[in-house]
Amino acid sequence: METIIPECEIIGNPKVLVESNFGAQKAISNGISGSAIFNNGNLSAQRSGQTSFANSNNLSSLNSGNSMQSYPPAIQPAYQPPPNYKSHGTIMKNEAPARIIPIAALNPYQGRWAIKARVTAKGDLRRYNNSRGDGKVFSFDLLDSDGGEIRVTCFNAVVDRFYDKIEAGKVYMISKGSLKPAQKNFNHLKNEWEIFLEITSTVDLCPDEDNTIPRQQFSFRPISDIESAESNSIIDVIGIVIAVNPSVLILRKNGMETQRRILNLKDQSGRSVELTLWGDFCNREGQKLQEMAEAGFSPVLAVKAAKVSDFTGKSIGTISSTQLFIGPDFAEAQTLREWFDQGGKDVASQSISRENMPVGSKSEIRKTVSRIKDEGLGRSDKPDWITVKATITFIKTDSFYYTACPLMIGDRQCNKKVTRSGNSRWQCDRCNQEFEECDYRYLLQAQIQDHTGLTWVTAFQESGEEILSCPAKELHMMNEEADDTRFSEIIRKCLFTQFLFRLKIKEELYGDEQKVKITVIKAEKVKHSAESRYLLDLISKFRSS
């Protein structure tokens, strides 16, 4: 056995019992005067008097005889019951400092613990409203010398106590918190627990820098791996910034405005990806990166905790706990810098942000219409992206558009569906404005067919124009003016024409029923020369195999 604690901590508030006081109390309880006992000045007289008293058969014989000196009668104190436990007063708690343990050893069944760790990320202060009322919350991430990571969350009054005290990069001693299961929807750290601080918790800044605790911990993945990463997963990426777009103002779904800036990163894997910066990232790191790009320099950028998105392709974006490191000084950054300067900048890279990929790219996945159903495409957690060569056999003409808001929000149009107000003007609920004229955008329902089967697809504005070669507003005016000849001619031109359809297939909930939705991302008329080269290439691959 191994001794873990060499000395036991003191429990409570014990007091030393003095032996002489014990003897006096015992003598009084036997009816002997305290003064008679201690007149001899020694403890032996006390003990001998007690012995002769105990051996006497007649208690009155002690008081007989004129030769004995008389003393005042001893007064026996009134009987007092032994005190109850409650009358002992407050029992002192064990105030000895808790032992420092690794973050990896934390669990909810420990009574007293303390951890020493560095704050690697501090989240923004957020306010919320639910059935229990208004509140506020913030969280921060910790890293200790053993590489253990954990998130700490504070609510309401605890926020007031610790928010200003916590600084990213500083080392703290933290104790007296409660551990609960981590909410993986919001917590990307590799720890099954999360610390919730309370009013009684302690957070003490360590004044001396601890070099045994790293400033950050990364798990970099090459950009090529992002293509197969789960949507909404959190990853670390490092790459060379090859393009920086200006920052624009965006209106979120909740009506709040925020900044957005899009960058492009590439690495040695031969792939590039879009990185979307949101909020303050646009004006801090984003502005610095733009200035560096305008000066002709392509910096290395390390991204800690980027969120993967699969909207019209794979891309990554910042969240509240994301951290950006421009030109970091560690091995992965130096290796990437050397590769880029020694010829990597001239190496062509293919974007995995699919919206930028041409339909005929080598990475496209060609399938037939029947395989959409046979393989159950779109029924997994993430959408399937395929290319189908098919013919349009039918288009719904009774509802092929919707009325859209024409107002501009930053660099893009609002496009929210608008309705007629009481005064015959159009009203947008998102922009909270009225206007004389609205815009018209495609919401096209079409049936496509190849030699294996047929299916229904939905084409929105851009892909709708690619199919019909006519703006939605112009086609709407033909329909309104009853110009059936021109209207029918445009519809008839695209029927029984072969297209290469770039499709996004995803199961969605409509009412109480799950349905597979097939959306046309891009539609391009088949170019027979390019299609012939594609088929010849397939034939040569079959021969070689």
mmCIF file of C-alpha atoms in Angstrom, residues 87 107 127 244 361 377 437 466:
data_model
loop_
_atom_site.group_PDB
_atom_site.id
_atom_site.type_symbol
_atom_site.label_atom_id
_atom_site.label_comp_id
_atom_site.label_asym_id
_atom_site.label_seq_id
_atom_site.Cartn_x
_atom_site.Cartn_y
_atom_site.Cartn_z
ATOM 1 C CA SER A 87 -25.648 23.575 22.012
ATOM 2 C CA ASN A 107 -15.726 13.655 -11.731
ATOM 3 C CA ARG A 127 -28.483 37.095 -22.562
ATOM 4 C CA VAL A 244 -9.853 38.077 -48.525
ATOM 5 C CA SER A 361 -15.159 18.779 -62.368
ATOM 6 C CA LEU A 377 -29.750 9.223 -50.858
ATOM 7 C CA GLU A 437 -43.048 47.146 -56.334
ATOM 8 C CA GLU A 466 -30.379 28.548 -66.169
#
